[in-house]
Amino acid sequence: MRYESPTTVEAAVTLLANEAGKAHILAGGTDLLVRLRSGFIEPDLIVDLKRIDALKSITMESDGLRVGAAVPSAMLNEHADAVAGWPGVCEAAILIGSTQVQGRATISGNLCNASPAADSVPAMVAARAIARISGPQGMRDVPVEEIATGPGKTSLAKGEFVDSILLPKRAPGTSDAYLRFIPRTEMDIAVVGVGICVTVDKTGTCTAARVALGAVAAKILVVEAAAQALIGTKGDEAALNALAAACSAAATPIDDKRGTVAFRKEIAGTLAKRAAKIALSRAEKNL
Amino acid sequence: MPLDRDPADRTYKVVGHRHNRPDGIDKVTGRAKFGADLAAPGLLHGRILRSPHAHARIKSIDTSKALALEGVKAIVTAADFPDHPQVLEDGELTNIRYNVMAREKALYDGHAVAAVAASNPRIAAKALKLIEVDYEVLPHVVDVELAMKDDAPILHDHIRTEGMEDAPDCPTNVAERIELGYGDVEAGFAEADVVIERQFRTGAAHQGYIEPHACLANISGDGSGDLWCCTQGQFMVRDVCAQLNGMDVSKLRVTPSEIGGGFGGKTTVFIEPVAVALSRKAGKPVKIVMNRGEVFRATGPTASSAIWVKMGCKRDGTITAAQAELKYQGGAFPGSPVSMGAMTAFACYQPKTLKAIGWDVVTNRPKQAAYRAPGAPMAAFAVESIVEELAHTIGMDPVDFRLKNAATSGSKSAYGPTYSDIGLVETLEAVKAHPNYAIKLGPNQGRGVASGFWFNFGGQTAVTLNLNIDGTVALSVGTPDIGGSRASMCAMAAEELGIPYHHVQTIIADTGSLGFNDVTDGSRVTFASGLATIEAARNAAKVLCERAAKIWGIPADAVTWENGCAVPAGPNAGEFPPMTIKELAKKAGETGGPIAGHFEVSADGAGPSFATHLVDAEVDRETGRITILRYLIVQDAGKAVSPAYVEGQMQGGAVQGIGWALNEEYIYNDKGVMENPGFLDYRVPVASDLPMIDTQIVEVPNPGHPYGVRGVGETSIVPPLGAVANAVAAAVGARPEELPMSPPRLLKLMKEQAQPLAAE
Ligand SMILES: Cc1cc2nc3c(=O)[nH]c(=O)nc-3n(C[C@H](O)[C@H](O)[C@H](O)COP(=O)(O)OP(=O)(O)OC[C@H]3O[C@@H](n4cnc5c(N)ncnc54)[C@H](O)[C@@H]3O)c2cc1C
């Protein structure tokens, strides 16, 4: 097994593209090293992204905030613009593991690990985040929900990796929230996760909404019916109940050690309601 | 051994004060050597191949491909643990042999079937994949009640139900029936104004020690050797490993490492006899370190249970009848702690009539190992739930109800013997007087109380104390320190000899250096090793007095030991200035040689410990998630030699009990394979889950110990299951009958039964 730590994106692409065996990206390593140690993967090449300066920064661009693939979630949560503009994404990222884990874990790694229970991903999906992919063919931008194709599987081609994630600029009156359910307070995997992003007008009426559910299907679910339940309302009890019902109906979880089907469906609705309330009240403050 | 004098009158200089523990710095700086920390020249790495099936006949094992792999030095299977007579005549030893290496059948997911020693861990892992085991998969059973059914898959053909006169002579999974009690419970129920009965269930909880099992065996060409391992009992390890490998006990020396938690789970062997066999076969040192998955799948959790309890009381609170039927499965071999469950179930009370029946059942799960007050927490959960409900039903304060029925000093215990001085009443009164008992609760919050009992144990103990040249002391004990006991030994030796705490160094001796000691269990160490330490110190003081007498030229009995000095016993003895321990140590060579004291005993009079816990919990009614808001423990320590570590024991037990109550359990799939063999899904509480656990030590001296010490390590895990369940029941208006009260279970319970918001 070889370990490489290139200093440019191009060098990383070349290493990945030229490797005949199994190549893995190492960002924070909080998933990769665990899998390596427990014998789930036996890579021939590991390419560490943390020496690539270009991937270590958070920058405000004209169309939004760009978060490099080597930025740990702790750093994201110390970035004032990120926390002010995308509180839902940030609160999802800061749920990952524990203080120690957050010093390493990246949201790109969370995305590319392709776990249906990844915490920051429903929040990013709700925020319509865009992943920038570098590869042998150059650069391409794709919505984050197109990265994972199933548990542990991604749409990335050989030699490609995510070099950054763009959190698109928001219209006035827009904000987001993320909630997850775990039986403990930390160091756990989401039984259900809900990311919601909403826009409200001056009357407090919701004009746009996007609702994403984690851990209740093989992939992150975007629940259009839940968004529709909110749009045109002020988030009254009837609207929230319709939102909850839509989320419960959309969820297709499995019975497993983390929860039953009935429990997960119900909690998807319960959390969606709670997250929507938070997102709406944040959005009103952004008018 | 009687109390010296009324301990209340005694003022202690060292005992009862707070000292830094001698192992503290090394543990926090990483210098301490745990089971996996030893290396040896030429070291080989052992790995164990484990059954992927819950129940399967092993038709054949072909190791030839693995043996042919470069770097593989030895492979052992059951054939390497043949029928030595000393094994066959001991049923438990035979079971242990079967457990450490499967013989005809693999009896649970994770059961060891073969082991490899190779020059590095990667080769060892590769070799495991090359071992070909031909399994015939058999039907399995993991549930205690299903295992008791007539048509259940049978684990062992030879098991017949012991303790049952009319037991049919055919194979069964029910290994034993026990019964205890007194009086006529039917008459007791007839006398009662209120009778409540319920059926409860508890999951299997693992001890969850942070340090996985690890050992290094080094057997030389002459058949003798060393074993280094993390264990709660080096003598037990030596004796079992030697016997399973057909060695004389004198051929094996076992040195216990520092131990990263045991909680009872390290009172037996798993990998140690296998490492010895591999090392002997390879002629090289062999190290085996379990990973967490192996710890969960193949070491002992405690029993899971199904418990029915029925109790009746009069309007004035008097419990007239108490009845229980307890079914415990202890994994693939007989020996679940059901008898202790039955004995402890009602031990806090004095019901007028009592009947308890226990069933010990085998299932396709790992062999259970002791876990902190084995068998008691689940029984207490069931009984304390009913006790709380009885109190509420007759409109009596739950603490008053317990006080009305409490076991008291000199009362006859529910399981037979008469109690000496005990402190249950004191703990209940302290809870009642505590400010937590009066705090007003908010919506969705509930308060629960529960009491608990544990017998405690004494056991075989040997201690040796040696005086160093500078008057400091080297103390050797044989009971591994799993809770700060070295600090307490230092304190007791220092107290007796009249020297400072830090002048005593306590080590846990290897098996070659000290007489036999039972394992560290039964909360026995501060009591039994402490008692032996005190007596060893007194014996050393006697020698010191003799030496001073010799120097002074007066009779030995004319000298006494006071404040770290030999002094003339009275005016008639003559006038000599006190001679310090330091001076006597320096002159030891001229006055008769090394100065030492030792003591060997089968310690009796351990003295039970009682505790009462008080907990406030809040329930999220929409998700079933429980938050522990406040937690108070009051427990009788007899005499707290090291108050900080007594509090640590109390808090630790409570945390483990809370985990058992809320989320911890073995989850099996339909193939009998454990689904959650890791800390991600076997959910012990994390620090942020819990509030500060408040503690209050009560001291009712134990007449069986010179200072009044009674063990405190186990009682603390007995009340939490019931206390938390009672708090949750109060918060939601429905009674949890199944542990853990995981959110899906609690949400379901609330839907089915809960009354609308219990407004306080
Ligand atoms: C103790 C602990 C607790 C955890 N708790 C949580 C939790 O609460 N919530 C949660 O969602 N997760 C949790 N995780 C999982 C993990 O921390 C997160 O998924 C984290 O975001 C992964 O990021 P990373 O940078 O460490 O990824 P890495 O481990 O470096 O990589 C993860 C995977 O993605 C690939 N990869 C990484 N970066 C890229 C990239 N830029 N382009 C292409 N592929 C890439 C890697 O090859 C690897 O396969 C926990 C992990 C641990 C060890």
PDB file of C-alpha atoms in Angstrom, chain A residues 39 42 181-191 237 255-260 262-263 266-267 270-271 273-274 277, chain B residues 129 620-626 663 667 675-677 679-689 743-745 747 751:
ATOM      1  CA  GLY A  39     -10.095  -4.829   7.171  1.00  0.00           C
ATOM      2  CA  GLU A  42      -7.374  -3.080   1.265  1.00  0.00           C
ATOM      3  CA  PHE A 181     -32.555  11.573  15.873  1.00  0.00           C
ATOM      4  CA  ILE A 182     -30.154   9.448  17.864  1.00  0.00           C
ATOM      5  CA  PRO A 183     -30.861   7.697  21.166  1.00  0.00           C
ATOM      6  CA  ARG A 184     -27.772   9.263  22.716  1.00  0.00           C
ATOM      7  CA  THR A 185     -26.386  12.789  22.590  1.00  0.00           C
ATOM      8  CA  GLU A 186     -23.374  12.147  20.362  1.00  0.00           C
ATOM      9  CA  MET A 187     -21.100   9.473  18.875  1.00  0.00           C
ATOM     10  CA  ASP A 188     -24.006   7.838  17.144  1.00  0.00           C
ATOM     11  CA  ILE A 189     -25.459   7.313  13.701  1.00  0.00           C
ATOM     12  CA  ALA A 190     -28.607   9.105  12.606  1.00  0.00           C
ATOM     13  CA  VAL A 191     -31.712   6.950  12.916  1.00  0.00           C
ATOM     14  CA  GLU A 237     -50.134  23.444  12.431  1.00  0.00           C
ATOM     15  CA  ASP A 255     -36.171  -2.661  10.264  1.00  0.00           C
ATOM     16  CA  ASP A 256     -32.744  -2.882  11.789  1.00  0.00           C
ATOM     17  CA  LYS A 257     -30.752  -2.587  14.969  1.00  0.00           C
ATOM     18  CA  ARG A 258     -31.162   1.184  14.879  1.00  0.00           C
ATOM     19  CA  GLY A 259     -34.923   1.330  14.657  1.00  0.00           C
ATOM     20  CA  THR A 260     -38.079  -0.194  13.299  1.00  0.00           C
ATOM     21  CA  ALA A 262     -42.776   2.259  11.977  1.00  0.00           C
ATOM     22  CA  PHE A 263     -40.534   4.197  14.327  1.00  0.00           C
ATOM     23  CA  GLU A 266     -42.973   8.430  12.405  1.00  0.00           C
ATOM     24  CA  ILE A 267     -39.785  10.157  13.534  1.00  0.00           C
ATOM     25  CA  THR A 270     -41.791  14.496  13.812  1.00  0.00           C
ATOM     26  CA  LEU A 271     -38.322  15.814  13.051  1.00  0.00           C
ATOM     27  CA  LYS A 273     -41.990  19.407  11.699  1.00  0.00           C
ATOM     28  CA  ARG A 274     -39.469  20.543  14.255  1.00  0.00           C
ATOM     29  CA  LYS A 277     -40.263  25.483  12.504  1.00  0.00           C
TER      30      LYS A 277
ATOM     31  CA  LYS B 129      -9.168 -17.338   5.610  1.00  0.00           C
ATOM     32  CA  ASP B 620     -39.763  13.362  24.708  1.00  0.00           C
ATOM     33  CA  ARG B 621     -43.314  12.176  24.059  1.00  0.00           C
ATOM     34  CA  GLU B 622     -42.969  12.482  20.313  1.00  0.00           C
ATOM     35  CA  THR B 623     -39.810  10.399  19.970  1.00  0.00           C
ATOM     36  CA  GLY B 624     -39.552   8.252  23.097  1.00  0.00           C
ATOM     37  CA  ARG B 625     -36.156   9.662  23.911  1.00  0.00           C
ATOM     38  CA  ILE B 626     -35.284   9.734  27.611  1.00  0.00           C
ATOM     39  CA  ASN B 663     -30.126   1.424  25.274  1.00  0.00           C
ATOM     40  CA  ILE B 667     -29.419  -7.627  19.100  1.00  0.00           C
ATOM     41  CA  GLU B 675     -26.074  -7.465  14.788  1.00  0.00           C
ATOM     42  CA  ASN B 676     -24.366  -4.876  16.941  1.00  0.00           C
ATOM     43  CA  PRO B 677     -20.900  -6.099  17.982  1.00  0.00           C
ATOM     44  CA  PHE B 679     -19.792   0.503  20.450  1.00  0.00           C
ATOM     45  CA  LEU B 680     -21.585   2.297  17.620  1.00  0.00           C
ATOM     46  CA  ASP B 681     -24.706   0.187  17.929  1.00  0.00           C
ATOM     47  CA  TYR B 682     -24.185  -1.362  21.345  1.00  0.00           C
ATOM     48  CA  ARG B 683     -24.967   1.923  22.986  1.00  0.00           C
ATOM     49  CA  VAL B 684     -23.309   2.576  26.308  1.00  0.00           C
ATOM     50  CA  PRO B 685     -24.004   6.046  27.644  1.00  0.00           C
ATOM     51  CA  VAL B 686     -21.488   8.688  26.573  1.00  0.00           C
ATOM     52  CA  ALA B 687     -20.403  11.384  29.007  1.00  0.00           C
ATOM     53  CA  SER B 688     -22.691  14.015  27.536  1.00  0.00           C
ATOM     54  CA  ASP B 689     -25.723  11.746  28.016  1.00  0.00           C
ATOM     55  CA  PRO B 743     -36.952   5.045  21.962  1.00  0.00           C
ATOM     56  CA  PRO B 744     -38.876   2.745  19.584  1.00  0.00           C
ATOM     57  CA  ARG B 745     -40.042   0.621  22.537  1.00  0.00           C
ATOM     58  CA  LEU B 747     -42.834   5.339  21.865  1.00  0.00           C
ATOM     59  CA  LYS B 751     -49.047   4.935  22.168  1.00  0.00           C
TER      60      LYS B 751
END
